[in-house]
Coordinates of C-alpha atoms and ligand atoms in Angstrom, one line a residue:
M1046 CA 107.7 91.7 56.9
S1047 CA 108.7 90.3 53.5
N1048 CA 111.3 87.5 53.5
A1049 CA 112.9 88.8 50.3
R1050 CA 116.7 88.8 50.1
I1051 CA 118.2 92.2 50.9
K1052 CA 121.5 93.2 49.3
I1053 CA 124.3 93.4 51.9
D1054 CA 125.4 96.7 50.4
D1055 CA 121.9 98.2 51.1
L1056 CA 122.2 97.0 54.7
I1057 CA 125.7 98.6 54.9
G1058 CA 124.1 101.8 53.7
V1059 CA 121.5 101.7 56.5
I1060 CA 124.2 101.3 59.2
N1061 CA 126.3 104.1 57.6
Q1062 CA 123.4 106.4 58.1
G1063 CA 123.1 105.6 61.8
G1064 CA 120.5 102.8 61.5
K1065 CA 120.3 99.4 63.2
I1066 CA 119.5 95.9 62.0
K1067 CA 118.5 92.6 63.6
T1068 CA 118.3 89.6 61.3
G1069 CA 116.4 87.3 63.5
V1070 CA 118.1 84.4 61.7
D1071 CA 121.6 82.8 62.2
V1072 CA 123.9 83.5 59.3
Y1073 CA 126.4 80.7 58.3
D1074 CA 129.1 80.6 55.7
D1075 CA 129.3 77.9 53.1
Q1076 CA 131.3 75.7 55.5
D1077 CA 128.5 75.9 58.0
V1078 CA 130.4 78.2 60.3
L1079 CA 128.2 80.5 62.3
L1080 CA 129.0 84.1 61.3
L1081 CA 126.3 86.0 63.0
E1082 CA 123.8 85.1 65.8
R1083 CA 120.2 85.8 65.1
D1084 CA 119.6 88.2 68.0
V1085 CA 122.7 90.4 67.5
L1086 CA 121.7 94.0 67.0
I1087 CA 123.9 95.2 64.3
E1088 CA 125.1 98.8 64.8
N1089 CA 128.6 98.5 63.5
V1090 CA 129.3 98.5 59.8
R1091 CA 132.3 96.2 60.3
T1092 CA 130.0 93.3 61.2
L1093 CA 128.4 93.5 57.7
E1094 CA 131.7 94.0 56.0
I1095 CA 133.0 90.8 57.5
L1096 CA 129.9 88.9 56.2
K1097 CA 130.6 90.4 52.8
E1098 CA 134.3 89.3 52.9
K1099 CA 133.1 85.8 53.8
G1100 CA 131.1 85.8 50.6
I1101 CA 127.7 86.8 51.9
N1102 CA 126.1 89.2 49.4
S1103 CA 122.5 89.2 50.6
L1104 CA 120.5 88.4 53.7
T1105 CA 117.0 87.3 54.5
L1106 CA 115.4 88.7 57.6
D1107 CA 113.2 86.6 59.8
P1108 CA 109.6 87.6 59.0
G1109 CA 108.7 87.4 62.8
S1110 CA 108.7 90.1 65.4
Q1111 CA 112.3 89.6 66.5
S1112 CA 113.9 91.2 63.5
G1113 CA 113.9 94.5 61.7
I1114 CA 115.7 97.4 60.1
W1115 CA 115.5 100.8 61.8
D1116 CA 116.8 104.2 60.8
A1117 CA 118.7 106.6 63.1
Q1118 CA 115.4 107.9 64.5
G1119 CA 114.1 104.4 65.3
N1120 CA 111.6 104.3 62.4
Q1121 CA 111.2 100.8 61.2
A1122 CA 111.8 100.1 57.5
S1123 CA 109.4 98.4 55.1
I1124 CA 110.9 95.8 52.7
S1125 CA 109.5 95.3 49.3
K1126 CA 109.1 91.9 47.5
D1127 CA 112.4 92.4 45.6
G1128 CA 114.3 93.3 48.7
N1129 CA 114.3 97.1 48.6
I1130 CA 114.5 98.9 51.9
G1131 CA 112.1 101.8 52.3
F1132 CA 111.7 104.4 55.1
E1133 CA 109.5 106.8 53.4
T1134 CA 106.3 104.7 53.8
K1135 CA 105.0 105.1 57.3
V1136 CA 104.8 101.7 58.8
K1137 CA 103.5 100.8 62.2
K1138 CA 106.4 101.1 64.6
K1139 CA 107.0 98.0 66.6
H1140 CA 109.4 98.2 69.5
A1141 CA 112.4 99.9 68.0
P1142 CA 115.6 99.0 69.8
G1143 CA 117.2 102.1 68.5
S1144 CA 115.0 104.4 70.6
A1145 CA 114.9 102.2 73.6
L1146 CA 118.6 101.7 73.7
G1147 CA 119.2 105.3 73.1
A1148 CA 117.3 106.1 76.3
I1149 CA 119.2 103.4 78.1
E1150 CA 122.6 104.7 77.0
K1151 CA 121.5 108.2 78.0
R1152 CA 120.7 106.9 81.4
L1153 CA 124.0 105.0 81.7
R1154 CA 125.8 108.1 80.8
E1155 CA 123.9 110.0 83.5
I1156 CA 124.6 107.3 86.1
D1157 CA 128.3 107.5 85.1
S1158 CA 128.5 111.3 85.4
L1159 CA 126.6 111.4 88.7
K1160 CA 129.0 108.8 90.0
T1161 CA 132.0 110.8 89.0
I1162 CA 130.6 113.9 90.8
A1163 CA 129.6 111.9 93.9
T1164 CA 133.1 110.2 94.0
Q1165 CA 134.8 113.6 93.8
K1166 CA 132.8 115.0 96.7
Y1167 CA 133.2 111.8 98.6
D1168 CA 137.0 111.9 98.2
H1169 CA 137.2 115.5 99.3
A1170 CA 135.2 114.8 102.4
K1171 CA 137.3 111.7 103.1
E1172 CA 140.6 113.6 102.8
N1173 CA 139.1 116.2 105.1
I1174 CA 138.2 113.8 107.9
K1175 CA 141.6 112.2 107.5
R1176 CA 143.1 115.7 108.1
V1177 CA 140.8 116.4 111.1
L1178 CA 141.8 113.2 112.8
T1179 CA 145.5 113.7 112.0
D1180 CA 145.3 117.3 113.4
I1181 CA 143.7 116.0 116.6
R1182 CA 146.4 113.5 117.0
E1183 CA 149.1 116.1 116.4
T1184 CA 147.7 119.0 118.3
G1185 CA 146.2 117.1 121.1
G1186 CA 142.7 117.9 120.1
E1187 CA 142.3 120.9 117.8
F1188 CA 141.0 120.8 114.2
D1189 CA 139.9 123.3 111.5
Y1190 CA 136.1 123.3 111.9
D1191 CA 135.6 125.8 109.0
E1192 CA 137.2 123.4 106.6
V1193 CA 135.0 120.6 107.7
E1194 CA 132.0 122.8 107.1
T1195 CA 133.1 123.6 103.6
H1196 CA 133.5 119.9 102.6
V1197 CA 130.3 118.7 104.4
S1198 CA 128.2 121.5 102.7
E1199 CA 129.6 120.3 99.3
L1200 CA 128.4 116.8 100.1
V1201 CA 125.1 117.9 101.6
E1202 CA 124.3 119.9 98.5
F1203 CA 124.7 116.8 96.3
L1204 CA 122.8 114.7 98.8
T1205 CA 119.8 117.0 99.0
V1206 CA 119.6 118.1 95.4
T1207 CA 120.1 114.7 93.6
E1208 CA 117.3 112.1 93.5
N1209 CA 118.4 108.8 95.1
P1210 CA 121.9 110.4 95.9
F1211 CA 123.2 107.5 97.9
S1212 CA 122.9 105.3 94.8
Y1213 CA 125.8 107.0 93.2
L1214 CA 128.2 106.7 96.1
T1215 CA 129.9 103.4 95.4
K1216 CA 130.7 101.8 98.7
E1217 CA 134.2 100.4 99.3
I1218 CA 133.7 96.8 100.3
F1219 CA 137.0 95.3 99.3
T1220 CA 139.4 96.9 101.8
Y1221 CA 139.3 98.0 105.4
D1222 CA 142.4 100.2 105.5
D1223 CA 140.6 103.5 105.6
Y1224 CA 137.6 102.3 107.5
L1225 CA 137.2 105.1 109.9
Y1226 CA 137.4 107.8 107.1
N1227 CA 135.1 105.9 104.8
H1228 CA 132.7 105.2 107.7
S1229 CA 132.6 108.9 108.7
V1230 CA 131.6 109.9 105.1
N1231 CA 129.2 107.0 104.6
V1232 CA 127.3 107.8 107.9
C1233 CA 127.2 111.4 106.9
A1234 CA 125.9 110.5 103.4
I1235 CA 123.3 107.9 104.5
G1236 CA 122.2 109.9 107.5
T1237 CA 121.8 113.1 105.6
A1238 CA 119.9 111.4 102.7
V1239 CA 117.5 109.8 105.3
V1240 CA 116.9 113.0 107.3
N1241 CA 116.3 114.9 104.0
L1242 CA 113.8 112.3 102.7
F1243 CA 112.1 111.9 106.0
N1244 CA 111.7 115.7 106.2
T1245 CA 110.1 116.0 102.8
N1246 CA 108.1 112.8 102.7
F1247 CA 106.9 112.1 106.1
S1248 CA 106.3 115.3 108.1
T1249 CA 102.6 115.6 107.1
V1250 CA 101.9 111.9 107.4
I1251 CA 103.5 111.9 110.8
N1252 CA 101.7 114.9 112.1
D1253 CA 98.4 113.4 111.0
H1254 CA 99.4 110.2 112.8
L1255 CA 100.5 111.9 115.9
N1256 CA 97.4 114.1 116.1
A1257 CA 95.0 111.2 115.4
G1258 CA 96.0 109.6 118.7
A1259 CA 95.3 106.1 117.3
P1260 CA 93.4 104.2 120.0
G1261 CA 95.3 101.4 121.7
N1262 CA 98.6 102.7 120.4
S1263 CA 101.3 102.6 123.0
D1264 CA 103.5 105.0 120.9
P1265 CA 105.2 107.3 123.4
Y1266 CA 104.7 110.2 120.9
D1267 CA 100.9 109.6 121.0
K1268 CA 98.9 112.6 121.9
K1269 CA 97.1 110.8 124.7
N1270 CA 100.4 109.8 126.4
N1271 CA 102.4 112.8 125.9
K1272 CA 100.8 116.1 125.0
E1273 CA 104.1 117.9 124.4
K1274 CA 105.3 115.6 121.7
N1275 CA 102.4 115.4 119.3
S1276 CA 103.9 117.4 116.5
Y1277 CA 106.9 116.6 114.4
K1278 CA 109.0 119.6 113.4
C1279 CA 110.6 119.8 109.9
Y1280 CA 114.3 120.5 109.9
H1281 CA 115.4 123.7 108.1
M1282 CA 118.2 123.5 105.6
E1283 CA 120.7 125.1 108.1
E1284 CA 119.7 122.5 110.7
I1285 CA 120.2 119.7 108.1
Q1286 CA 123.7 121.1 107.5
E1287 CA 124.5 121.0 111.3
I1288 CA 123.0 117.5 111.6
S1289 CA 125.3 116.4 108.7
M1290 CA 128.3 117.9 110.5
G1291 CA 127.3 115.8 113.5
F1292 CA 127.1 112.6 111.3
F1293 CA 130.5 113.4 109.8
L1294 CA 132.1 113.9 113.1
H1295 CA 130.2 111.3 115.1
D1296 CA 133.2 109.0 115.7
I1297 CA 135.7 111.7 116.2
G1298 CA 136.4 110.3 119.7
K1299 CA 137.8 107.1 118.2
V1300 CA 141.0 109.0 117.6
M1301 CA 141.6 108.6 121.4
V1302 CA 141.2 104.8 121.2
P1303 CA 144.4 102.9 120.1
D1304 CA 144.2 101.3 116.6
K1305 CA 145.1 97.9 118.0
V1306 CA 141.9 97.9 120.0
L1307 CA 139.7 99.4 117.2
N1308 CA 141.0 96.8 114.7
K1309 CA 141.3 93.8 117.0
S1310 CA 140.2 90.7 115.3
G1311 CA 139.4 88.7 118.4
K1312 CA 136.9 89.4 121.1
L1313 CA 137.5 92.6 123.1
T1314 CA 138.2 92.3 126.8
A1315 CA 135.9 94.1 129.2
K1316 CA 138.5 96.8 129.7
E1317 CA 139.0 97.2 125.9
F1318 CA 135.3 97.4 125.3
D1319 CA 134.9 100.0 127.9
L1320 CA 137.6 102.1 126.2
V1321 CA 135.8 101.8 122.8
K1322 CA 132.5 102.8 124.4
R1323 CA 134.1 106.0 125.8
H1324 CA 134.7 107.3 122.2
S1325 CA 131.2 108.8 122.0
H1326 CA 129.9 110.2 125.3
E1327 CA 133.4 110.9 126.8
F1328 CA 136.2 111.4 124.3
G1329 CA 134.0 112.8 121.5
V1330 CA 132.3 115.3 123.8
E1331 CA 135.7 116.3 125.2
L1332 CA 137.0 117.0 121.7
L1333 CA 134.0 119.1 120.8
E1334 CA 134.5 121.1 124.0
K1335 CA 138.2 121.6 123.3
N1336 CA 137.2 123.1 119.9
K1337 CA 134.5 125.2 121.6
L1338 CA 131.8 123.5 119.5
K1339 CA 128.6 124.0 121.3
N1340 CA 126.1 123.1 118.6
A1341 CA 123.4 120.9 120.1
F1342 CA 122.9 118.8 116.9
I1343 CA 126.5 117.9 116.7
R1344 CA 126.9 117.3 120.4
N1345 CA 123.8 115.1 120.6
I1346 CA 124.9 112.9 117.7
V1347 CA 128.5 112.5 119.0
K1348 CA 127.3 111.8 122.5
Y1349 CA 124.3 109.5 121.9
H1350 CA 124.8 107.8 118.6
H1351 CA 125.1 104.4 120.4
A1352 CA 122.3 105.1 122.9
P1353 CA 119.4 102.6 123.1
L1354 CA 116.6 103.5 120.6
Y1355 CA 113.9 101.7 122.6
V1356 CA 113.4 100.6 126.2
G1357 CA 115.2 97.4 126.8
E1358 CA 117.7 97.6 123.8
D1359 CA 120.9 95.8 124.9
R1360 CA 124.3 97.1 124.5
G1361 CA 123.3 100.8 124.0
Y1362 CA 125.4 103.4 125.8
P1363 CA 125.2 105.8 127.6
E1364 CA 121.9 104.9 129.2
E1365 CA 121.4 108.2 130.9
R1366 CA 118.5 109.3 128.6
H1367 CA 115.2 107.6 128.0
P1368 CA 114.9 106.5 124.4
N1369 CA 112.0 108.9 123.9
D1370 CA 114.3 111.7 124.6
I1371 CA 116.9 110.8 122.0
P1372 CA 116.3 113.2 119.1
L1373 CA 115.1 111.7 115.9
Y1374 CA 118.2 112.8 113.9
V1375 CA 120.4 110.9 116.4
K1376 CA 118.3 107.8 115.9
I1377 CA 118.8 108.2 112.2
G1378 CA 122.5 108.5 112.8
K1379 CA 122.6 105.4 114.8
L1380 CA 120.8 103.4 112.1
A1381 CA 123.1 104.8 109.4
D1382 CA 126.1 103.8 111.7
I1383 CA 124.8 100.2 112.1
Y1384 CA 124.1 99.9 108.4
D1385 CA 127.5 101.1 107.3
A1386 CA 129.4 99.1 109.9
M1387 CA 127.6 95.9 108.9
T1388 CA 128.0 96.4 105.2
S1389 CA 131.7 97.2 105.5
K1390 CA 134.6 94.9 105.5
R1391 CA 136.7 95.0 108.6
S1392 CA 139.9 93.4 109.7
Y1393 CA 137.8 90.8 111.6
K1394 CA 134.8 90.3 109.3
E1395 CA 133.6 90.4 105.7
A1396 CA 131.0 92.9 104.5
F1397 CA 127.4 91.6 104.9
N1398 CA 124.9 91.7 102.0
Q1399 CA 123.0 94.9 102.2
I1400 CA 119.6 93.3 101.7
N1401 CA 120.2 91.1 104.7
V1402 CA 121.4 94.0 106.8
V1403 CA 118.4 96.2 105.9
T1404 CA 116.1 93.2 106.8
E1405 CA 117.9 92.7 110.1
I1406 CA 117.7 96.4 111.0
F1407 CA 114.0 96.3 110.2
R1408 CA 113.4 93.2 112.2
Q1409 CA 115.1 94.7 115.2
Y1410 CA 113.6 98.2 115.2
A1411 CA 110.4 98.5 113.2
K1412 CA 107.9 97.2 115.7
K1413 CA 109.4 99.0 118.7
D1414 CA 108.3 102.5 118.0
T1415 CA 106.0 104.0 115.3
M1416 CA 108.5 106.9 114.7
L1417 CA 111.2 104.4 114.0
Q1418 CA 109.0 102.7 111.5
Y1419 CA 108.8 106.0 109.5
V1420 CA 112.5 106.5 109.8
L1421 CA 113.1 103.0 108.5
H1422 CA 110.9 103.6 105.5
S1423 CA 112.9 106.7 104.6
F1424 CA 116.0 104.7 105.3
V1425 CA 115.1 101.9 102.8
K1426 CA 113.9 104.5 100.3
S1427 CA 117.1 106.5 100.5
I1428 CA 119.7 103.7 100.3
G1429 CA 117.6 101.8 97.8
I1430 CA 117.7 98.0 98.0
Y1431 CA 118.8 97.9 94.5
P1432 CA 121.0 101.0 93.8
P1433 CA 121.3 102.0 90.1
G1434 CA 124.6 100.7 88.7
S1435 CA 124.6 97.6 90.9
I1436 CA 124.5 94.0 89.6
V1437 CA 121.8 91.5 90.6
F1438 CA 121.1 87.8 89.8
L1439 CA 117.8 86.8 88.3
R1440 CA 116.3 83.5 89.5
N1441 CA 117.1 81.8 86.2
G1442 CA 120.8 82.5 86.8
Q1443 CA 121.2 85.5 84.4
M1444 CA 123.0 88.6 85.7
A1445 CA 121.5 92.0 85.3
Y1446 CA 122.5 95.6 85.7
V1447 CA 120.2 97.9 87.7
L1448 CA 119.3 100.9 85.7
E1449 CA 116.7 102.4 88.1
S1450 CA 116.0 101.5 91.7
A1451 CA 112.3 102.2 91.1
G1452 CA 110.9 98.9 89.9
P1453 CA 113.8 98.1 89.8
L1454 CA 114.4 98.4 86.1
V1455 CA 117.2 96.0 85.1
L1456 CA 119.2 95.2 82.0
P1457 CA 120.2 91.5 81.8
F1458 CA 123.7 91.1 80.3
T1459 CA 124.5 87.4 80.7
N1460 CA 122.7 84.2 79.6
V1461 CA 121.6 81.6 82.2
R1462 CA 125.1 80.1 82.0
G1463 CA 126.7 83.3 83.0
E1464 CA 128.1 84.1 79.6
T1465 CA 127.9 87.7 78.3
L1466 CA 125.1 88.3 75.9
N1467 CA 126.1 89.5 72.4
A1468 CA 122.9 91.4 71.8
K1469 CA 121.8 94.3 73.8
P1470 CA 118.6 93.3 75.6
N1471 CA 115.6 95.3 76.4
P1472 CA 115.3 96.5 80.0
M1473 CA 112.9 94.5 82.3
D1474 CA 110.7 96.1 85.0
M1475 CA 110.8 94.0 88.1
G1476 CA 107.8 96.0 89.4
D1477 CA 105.7 94.8 86.5
S1478 CA 103.4 92.0 87.9
S1479 CA 103.5 90.3 84.5
T1480 CA 107.3 89.6 84.7
K1481 CA 107.7 85.9 84.9
N1482 CA 109.0 84.3 88.1
E1483 CA 112.2 83.1 86.5
F1484 CA 113.1 86.7 85.5
R1485 CA 112.6 88.1 89.0
I1486 CA 115.6 89.1 91.2
D1487 CA 117.1 86.2 93.2
N1488 CA 117.3 87.8 96.7
R1489 CA 119.4 84.9 98.1
R1490 CA 122.4 85.9 96.0
S1491 CA 124.3 89.0 96.9
I1492 CA 124.4 92.2 95.0
K1493 CA 127.6 92.9 93.3
T1494 CA 129.3 96.0 92.0
P1495 CA 130.3 96.4 88.3
L1496 CA 133.9 96.2 89.3
E1497 CA 133.4 92.7 90.8
V1498 CA 132.0 91.4 87.5
Y1499 CA 134.0 93.7 85.2
N1500 CA 135.1 91.0 82.8
L1501 CA 131.5 89.8 82.2
L1502 CA 130.1 93.3 81.5
P1503 CA 129.5 94.2 77.8
A1504 CA 131.5 97.2 76.8
Y1505 CA 128.5 99.6 77.1
L1506 CA 128.1 98.8 80.8
Q1507 CA 131.8 98.8 81.8
P1508 CA 132.6 101.6 84.3
K1509 CA 135.6 103.7 83.8
T1510 CA 138.3 102.4 86.1
T1511 CA 140.6 105.4 86.1
Ligands
FE2_333 FE1 130.6 105.3 117.2
FE2_334 FE1 130.3 105.0 113.8

């Protein structure tokens, strides 16, 4: 690129026609006051007008690769020796921030609108479970099942049609007031997303595995050990709906346990713990019976969502069924339940970091049973370790916004001192092996939500807070 001086009025003309400019050089006034940083992408005409008001009538662009002038379509301009800007000559396009940022902004808008839809459906479902539990308290056990069905179907539709649906359901980690309601919807959302993904991704792989009868494998589902269980059946959509209903209602029996026991901050006495345990296999089942709900999916989830998942698992209840006889969807429900309980704030504990929780769940369950390993893979894939729209730290101390959980693809927005960057950066793919170590995600630091770091976010990343 030529380093000729370009008239500021010509640059203003470029911006007025939807173009963008990066000078690549710092611009100072005659008092040596910095007016414009070299890596600011100028998109707003006001920036150039201020320079003009400060007496700057022309600019020189850095001849290196960090600068440029682009038109509204992202075509890079050529600059003649006497500073004329030309778009008509076809020049080789280097990375044009106009087009890259256009795609980012489109994605940000998509994330935003999917979050709005998810939040609406989430709130409807939450209001519904609130009403169900209030009805049970007031009527001594009855609730409107048809209404539950309507709200759960709404949520299920979103969860099964959207890619990475769970990423758009922002989890409440600041308060614990509505824990039981939030928890019911969260377990329904996570559980349904996992069952759905498991269904579509793993059924063939699992059937191959089960029928191969891997030698030396002690998997109870192994063909050699158990001839009846050597095939995995896909769930139909109607069954997924019923399973989701079960996840939604799994803790319904908690309505029979006094709040002071459920929210007790100290250790529960043996008697209190026994009362809490009865919420599933006793109170929950009684409430289903009272409402004449005989569906086996719902009943199994309500009754066994705390049952042991492998032989020898402590603290599981009731223990009347062998872990092999606990249906797969119930196991998924139990993992979703543990994940949500651990990543939620309660009256007696803070929310744990979701990466640590997933690692801990993996550590406890993955090696116990081959089927559980497949479930856990779907689990991690569904919830995404780095959900789009969350905030991570890079190892060099920069903060970055997650654009896509695949990769993940992130957009750094602070410098290493934690100060907001003026310029819009290019996204970085963490899955790219050439990404330097210092730019990788720092897993020791917890993921934050945009609301937690709202003041540091550049305007284009700030979520609507209404
Ligand atoms: Fe429970
Ligand atoms: Fe639960």
